[in-house]
PDB file of C-alpha atoms in Angstrom:
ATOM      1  CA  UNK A   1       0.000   0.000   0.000  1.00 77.00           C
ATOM      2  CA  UNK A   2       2.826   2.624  -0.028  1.00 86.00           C
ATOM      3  CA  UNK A   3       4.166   2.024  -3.042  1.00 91.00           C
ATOM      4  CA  UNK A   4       0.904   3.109  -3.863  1.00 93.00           C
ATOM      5  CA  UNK A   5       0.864   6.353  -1.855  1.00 93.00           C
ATOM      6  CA  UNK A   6       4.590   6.818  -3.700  1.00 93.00           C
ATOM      7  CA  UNK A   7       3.254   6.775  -7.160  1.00 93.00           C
ATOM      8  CA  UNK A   8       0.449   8.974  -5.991  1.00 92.00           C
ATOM      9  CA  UNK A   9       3.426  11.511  -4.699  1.00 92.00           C
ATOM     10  CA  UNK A  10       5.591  10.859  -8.623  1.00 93.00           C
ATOM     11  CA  UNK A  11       2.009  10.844 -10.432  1.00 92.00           C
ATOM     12  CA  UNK A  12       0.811  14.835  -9.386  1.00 89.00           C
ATOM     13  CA  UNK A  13       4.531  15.727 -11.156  1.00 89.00           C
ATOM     14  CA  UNK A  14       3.393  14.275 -14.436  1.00 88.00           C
ATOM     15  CA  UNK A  15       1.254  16.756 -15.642  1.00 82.00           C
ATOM     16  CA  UNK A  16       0.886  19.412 -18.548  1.00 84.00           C
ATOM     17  CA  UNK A  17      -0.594  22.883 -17.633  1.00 81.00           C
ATOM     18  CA  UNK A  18      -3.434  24.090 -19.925  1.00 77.00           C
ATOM     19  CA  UNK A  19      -2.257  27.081 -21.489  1.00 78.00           C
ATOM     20  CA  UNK A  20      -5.145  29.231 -19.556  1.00 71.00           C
ATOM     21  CA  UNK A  21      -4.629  31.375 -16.892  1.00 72.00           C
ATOM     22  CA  UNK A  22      -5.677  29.998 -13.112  1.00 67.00           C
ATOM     23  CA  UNK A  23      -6.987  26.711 -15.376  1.00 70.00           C
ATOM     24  CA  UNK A  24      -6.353  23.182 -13.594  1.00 75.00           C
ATOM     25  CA  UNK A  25      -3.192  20.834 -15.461  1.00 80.00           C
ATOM     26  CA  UNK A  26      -4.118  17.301 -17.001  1.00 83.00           C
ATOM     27  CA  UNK A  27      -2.027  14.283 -14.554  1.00 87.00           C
ATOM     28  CA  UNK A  28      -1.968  11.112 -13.886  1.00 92.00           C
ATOM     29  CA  UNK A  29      -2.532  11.757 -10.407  1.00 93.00           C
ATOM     30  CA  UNK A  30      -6.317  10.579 -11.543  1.00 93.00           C
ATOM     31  CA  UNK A  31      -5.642   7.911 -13.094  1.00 96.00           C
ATOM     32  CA  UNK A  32      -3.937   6.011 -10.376  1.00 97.00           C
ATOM     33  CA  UNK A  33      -7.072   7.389  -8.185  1.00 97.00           C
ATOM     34  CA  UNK A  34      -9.000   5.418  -9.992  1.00 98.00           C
ATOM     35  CA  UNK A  35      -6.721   2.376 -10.351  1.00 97.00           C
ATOM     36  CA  UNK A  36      -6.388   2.274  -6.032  1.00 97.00           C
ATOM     37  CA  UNK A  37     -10.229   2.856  -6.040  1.00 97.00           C
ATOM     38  CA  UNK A  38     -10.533   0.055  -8.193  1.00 97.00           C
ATOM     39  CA  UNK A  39      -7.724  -2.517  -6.987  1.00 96.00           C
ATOM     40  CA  UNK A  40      -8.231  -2.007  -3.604  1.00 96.00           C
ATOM     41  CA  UNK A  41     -11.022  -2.526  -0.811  1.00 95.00           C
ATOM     42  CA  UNK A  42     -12.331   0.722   0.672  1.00 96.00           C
ATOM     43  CA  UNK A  43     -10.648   0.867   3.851  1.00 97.00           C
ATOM     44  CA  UNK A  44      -7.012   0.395   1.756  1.00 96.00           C
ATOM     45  CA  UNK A  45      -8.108   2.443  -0.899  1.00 97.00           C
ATOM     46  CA  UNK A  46      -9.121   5.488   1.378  1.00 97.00           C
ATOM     47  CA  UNK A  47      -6.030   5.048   3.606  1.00 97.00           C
ATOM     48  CA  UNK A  48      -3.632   5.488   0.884  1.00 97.00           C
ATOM     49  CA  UNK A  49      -5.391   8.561  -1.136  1.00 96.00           C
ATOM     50  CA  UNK A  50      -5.656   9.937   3.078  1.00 96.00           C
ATOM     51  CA  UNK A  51      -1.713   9.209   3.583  1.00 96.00           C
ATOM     52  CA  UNK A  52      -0.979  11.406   0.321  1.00 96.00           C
ATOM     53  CA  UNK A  53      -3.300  14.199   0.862  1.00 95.00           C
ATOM     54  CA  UNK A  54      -2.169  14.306   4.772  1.00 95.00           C
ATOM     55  CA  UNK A  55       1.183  14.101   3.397  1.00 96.00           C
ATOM     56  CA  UNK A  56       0.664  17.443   0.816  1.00 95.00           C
ATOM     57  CA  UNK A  57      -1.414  19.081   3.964  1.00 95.00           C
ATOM     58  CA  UNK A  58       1.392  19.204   6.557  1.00 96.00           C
ATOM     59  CA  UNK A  59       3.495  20.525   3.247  1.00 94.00           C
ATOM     60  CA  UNK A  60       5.085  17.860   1.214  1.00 95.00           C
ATOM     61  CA  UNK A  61       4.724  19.030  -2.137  1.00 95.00           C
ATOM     62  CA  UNK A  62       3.021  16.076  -3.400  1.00 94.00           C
ATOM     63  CA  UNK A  63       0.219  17.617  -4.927  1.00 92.00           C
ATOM     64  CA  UNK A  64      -0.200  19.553  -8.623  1.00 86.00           C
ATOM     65  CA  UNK A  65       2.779  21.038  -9.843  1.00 82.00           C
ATOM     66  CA  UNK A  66       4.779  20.634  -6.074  1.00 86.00           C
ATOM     67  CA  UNK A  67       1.662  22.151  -4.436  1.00 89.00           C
ATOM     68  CA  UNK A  68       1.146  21.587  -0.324  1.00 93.00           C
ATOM     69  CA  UNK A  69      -0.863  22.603   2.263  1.00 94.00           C
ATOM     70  CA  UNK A  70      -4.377  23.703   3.527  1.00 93.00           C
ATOM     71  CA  UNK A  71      -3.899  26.708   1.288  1.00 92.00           C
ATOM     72  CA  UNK A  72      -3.390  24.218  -2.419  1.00 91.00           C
ATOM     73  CA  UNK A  73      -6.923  22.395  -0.956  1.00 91.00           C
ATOM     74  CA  UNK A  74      -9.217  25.568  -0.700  1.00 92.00           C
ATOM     75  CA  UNK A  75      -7.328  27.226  -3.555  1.00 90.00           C
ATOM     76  CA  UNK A  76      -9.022  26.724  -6.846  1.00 89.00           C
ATOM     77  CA  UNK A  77      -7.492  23.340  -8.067  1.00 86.00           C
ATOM     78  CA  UNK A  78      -8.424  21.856  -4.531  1.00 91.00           C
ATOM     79  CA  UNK A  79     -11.995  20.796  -5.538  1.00 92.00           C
ATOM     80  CA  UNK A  80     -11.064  18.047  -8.050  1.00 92.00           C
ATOM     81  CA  UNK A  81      -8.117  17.029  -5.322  1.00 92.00           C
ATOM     82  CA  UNK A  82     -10.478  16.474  -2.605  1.00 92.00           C
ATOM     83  CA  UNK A  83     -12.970  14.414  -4.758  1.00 96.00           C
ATOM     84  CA  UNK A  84     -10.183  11.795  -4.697  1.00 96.00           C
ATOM     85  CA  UNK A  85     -10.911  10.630  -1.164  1.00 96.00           C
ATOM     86  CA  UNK A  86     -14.942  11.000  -2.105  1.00 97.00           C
ATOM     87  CA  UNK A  87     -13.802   8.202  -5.159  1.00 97.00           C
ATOM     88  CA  UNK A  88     -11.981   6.307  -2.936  1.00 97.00           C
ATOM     89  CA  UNK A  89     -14.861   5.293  -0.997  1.00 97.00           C
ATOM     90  CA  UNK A  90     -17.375   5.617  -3.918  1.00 97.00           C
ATOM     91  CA  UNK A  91     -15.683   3.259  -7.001  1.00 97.00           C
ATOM     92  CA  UNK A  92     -15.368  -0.019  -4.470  1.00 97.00           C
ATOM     93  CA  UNK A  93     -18.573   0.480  -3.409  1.00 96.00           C
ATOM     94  CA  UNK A  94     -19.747   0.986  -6.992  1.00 97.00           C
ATOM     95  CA  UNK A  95     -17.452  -1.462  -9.074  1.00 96.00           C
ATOM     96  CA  UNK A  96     -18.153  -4.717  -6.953  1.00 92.00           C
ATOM     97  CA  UNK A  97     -16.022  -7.568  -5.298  1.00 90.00           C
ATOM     98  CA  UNK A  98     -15.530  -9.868  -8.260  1.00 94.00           C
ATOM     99  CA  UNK A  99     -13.503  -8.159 -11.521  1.00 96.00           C
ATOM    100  CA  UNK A 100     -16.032  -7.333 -14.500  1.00 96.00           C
ATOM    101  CA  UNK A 101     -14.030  -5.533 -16.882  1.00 96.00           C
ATOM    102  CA  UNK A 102     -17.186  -3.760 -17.908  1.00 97.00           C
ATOM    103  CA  UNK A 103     -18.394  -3.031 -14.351  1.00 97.00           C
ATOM    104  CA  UNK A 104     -14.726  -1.658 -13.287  1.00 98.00           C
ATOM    105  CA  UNK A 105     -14.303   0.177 -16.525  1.00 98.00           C
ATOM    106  CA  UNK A 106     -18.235   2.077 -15.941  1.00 98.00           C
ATOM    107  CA  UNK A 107     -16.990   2.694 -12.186  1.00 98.00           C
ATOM    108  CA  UNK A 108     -13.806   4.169 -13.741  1.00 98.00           C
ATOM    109  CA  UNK A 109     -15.317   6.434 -16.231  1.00 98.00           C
ATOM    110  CA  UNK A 110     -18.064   7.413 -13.039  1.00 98.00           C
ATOM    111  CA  UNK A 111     -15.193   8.164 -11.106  1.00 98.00           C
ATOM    112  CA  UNK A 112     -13.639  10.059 -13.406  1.00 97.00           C
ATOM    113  CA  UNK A 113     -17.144  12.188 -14.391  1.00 97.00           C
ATOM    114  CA  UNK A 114     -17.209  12.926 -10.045  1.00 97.00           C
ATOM    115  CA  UNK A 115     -13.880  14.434  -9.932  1.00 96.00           C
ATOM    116  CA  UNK A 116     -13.930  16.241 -13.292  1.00 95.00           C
ATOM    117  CA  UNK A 117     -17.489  17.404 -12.591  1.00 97.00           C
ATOM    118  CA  UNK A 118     -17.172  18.259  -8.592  1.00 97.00           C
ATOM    119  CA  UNK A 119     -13.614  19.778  -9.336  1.00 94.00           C
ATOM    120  CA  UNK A 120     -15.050  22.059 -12.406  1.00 95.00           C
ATOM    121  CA  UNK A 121     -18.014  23.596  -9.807  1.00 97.00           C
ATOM    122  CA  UNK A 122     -15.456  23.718  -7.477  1.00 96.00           C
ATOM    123  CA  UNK A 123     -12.983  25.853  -9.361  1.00 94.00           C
ATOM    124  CA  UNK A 124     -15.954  28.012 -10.373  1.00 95.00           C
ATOM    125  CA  UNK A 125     -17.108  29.128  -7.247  1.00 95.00           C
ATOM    126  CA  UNK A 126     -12.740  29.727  -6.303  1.00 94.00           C
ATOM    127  CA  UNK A 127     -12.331  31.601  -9.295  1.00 93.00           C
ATOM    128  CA  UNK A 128     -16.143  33.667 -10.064  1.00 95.00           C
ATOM    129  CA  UNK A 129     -16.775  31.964 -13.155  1.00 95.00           C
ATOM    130  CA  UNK A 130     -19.958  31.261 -14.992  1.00 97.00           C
ATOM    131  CA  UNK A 131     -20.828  27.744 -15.685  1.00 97.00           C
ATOM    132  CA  UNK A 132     -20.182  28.108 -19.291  1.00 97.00           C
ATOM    133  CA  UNK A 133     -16.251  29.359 -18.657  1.00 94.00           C
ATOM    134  CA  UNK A 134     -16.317  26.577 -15.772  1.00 94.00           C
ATOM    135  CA  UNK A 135     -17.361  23.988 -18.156  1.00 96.00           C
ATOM    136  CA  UNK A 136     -14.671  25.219 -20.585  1.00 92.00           C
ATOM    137  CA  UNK A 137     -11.694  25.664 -18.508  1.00 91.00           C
ATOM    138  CA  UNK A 138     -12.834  22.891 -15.766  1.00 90.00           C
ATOM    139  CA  UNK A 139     -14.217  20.199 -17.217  1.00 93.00           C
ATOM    140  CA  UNK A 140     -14.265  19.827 -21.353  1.00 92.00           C
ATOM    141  CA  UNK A 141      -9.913  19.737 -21.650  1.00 89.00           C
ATOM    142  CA  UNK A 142     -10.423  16.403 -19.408  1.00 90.00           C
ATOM    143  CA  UNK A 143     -12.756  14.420 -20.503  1.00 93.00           C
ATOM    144  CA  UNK A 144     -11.006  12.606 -23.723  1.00 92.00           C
ATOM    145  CA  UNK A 145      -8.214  11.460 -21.563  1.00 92.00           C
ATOM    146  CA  UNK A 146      -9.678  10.823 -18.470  1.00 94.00           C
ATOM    147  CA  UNK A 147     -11.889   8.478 -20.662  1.00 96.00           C
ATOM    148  CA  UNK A 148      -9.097   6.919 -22.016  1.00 96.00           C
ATOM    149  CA  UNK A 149      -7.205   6.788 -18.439  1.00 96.00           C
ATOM    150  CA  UNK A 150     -10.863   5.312 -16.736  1.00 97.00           C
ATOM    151  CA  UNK A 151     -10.699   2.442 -19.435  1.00 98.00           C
ATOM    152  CA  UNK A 152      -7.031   1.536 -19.298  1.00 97.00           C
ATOM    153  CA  UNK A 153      -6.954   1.772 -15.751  1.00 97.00           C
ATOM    154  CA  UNK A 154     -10.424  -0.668 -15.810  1.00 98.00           C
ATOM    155  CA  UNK A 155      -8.230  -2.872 -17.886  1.00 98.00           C
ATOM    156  CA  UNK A 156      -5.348  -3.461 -16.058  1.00 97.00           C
ATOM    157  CA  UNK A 157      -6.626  -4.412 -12.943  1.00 97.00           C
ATOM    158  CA  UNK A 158      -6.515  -8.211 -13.001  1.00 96.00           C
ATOM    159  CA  UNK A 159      -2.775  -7.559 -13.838  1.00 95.00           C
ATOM    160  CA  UNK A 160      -1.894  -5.471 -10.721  1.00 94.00           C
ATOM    161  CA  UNK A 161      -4.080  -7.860  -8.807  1.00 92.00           C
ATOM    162  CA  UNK A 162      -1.417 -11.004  -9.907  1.00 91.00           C
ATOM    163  CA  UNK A 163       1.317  -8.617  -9.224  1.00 88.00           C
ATOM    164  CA  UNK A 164       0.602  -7.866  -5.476  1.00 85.00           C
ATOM    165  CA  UNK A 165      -0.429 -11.421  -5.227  1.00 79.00           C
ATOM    166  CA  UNK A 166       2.730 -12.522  -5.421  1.00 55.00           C
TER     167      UNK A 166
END
């Protein structure tokens, strides 16, 4: 479960800023949200997404871009960060206890749709946007690739499970 908490830390550096002012950067931070939500039972998958965000509060900069602290969470980028615990509890509720590679990949693509979609209000109430700009900046840049992160992340699951298996 650390290693896990470690690739959370690596995965918030991997990003690419959208070249709008004050706009949040695509990462991979979500998709290995969604691939703990989905390999992992609740309790393990909220512990680890709670490690890294405790981690980032008491100012490790493990979130977007070497962010930390209270300040990063009730900034405007903090909305689709704190949706992670909400999916962490939410997709192994949601996806089941037995793998169905069309179950897990829905509960992905859900998963995604709650942190794009919480995160985009989020940043519009931070920033004084209108829905329209909030939909804009917040929400339309993410939704090809987080669809393409909620499947692949759907699909690899039965390979990560043999992996920490063994």
């Amino acid at each position: 479960m650390a290693i896990f908490a470690a690739i959370l830390c690596i995965s918030a550096y991997i990003s690419i800023p959208i070249p709008v002012p004050g706009a949040p950067h695509i990462t991979l931070l979500n998709f290995v949200i969604l691939l703990i939500a989905l390999l992992f039972p609740l309790q393990q998958s909220f512990f680890i997404i709670l490690v890294w965000m405790l981690l980032g509060v008491v100012g490790l900069p493990v979130f977007i871009g070497g962010g930390a602290g209270t300040g990063y969470l009730i900034g405007p980028w903090g909305g689709y960060t704190a949706t992670f615990i909400l999916v962490a509890v939410i997709l192994p509720l949601i996806r089941g206890k037995k793998y169905n590679r069309i179950r897990y990949t829905l509960s992905a693509i859900a998963g995604a749709l709650i942190i794009d979609i919480l995160g985009m209000f989020w940043l519009m109430a931070q920033n004084h946007l209108n829905l329209q700009s909030a939909f804009l900046i917040g929400f339309v840049p993410f939704i090809p690739l987080d669809l393409v992160k909620s499947i692949v992340a759907a699909q690899i699951v039965p390979a990560f499970k043999n992996i920490i298996k063994n």
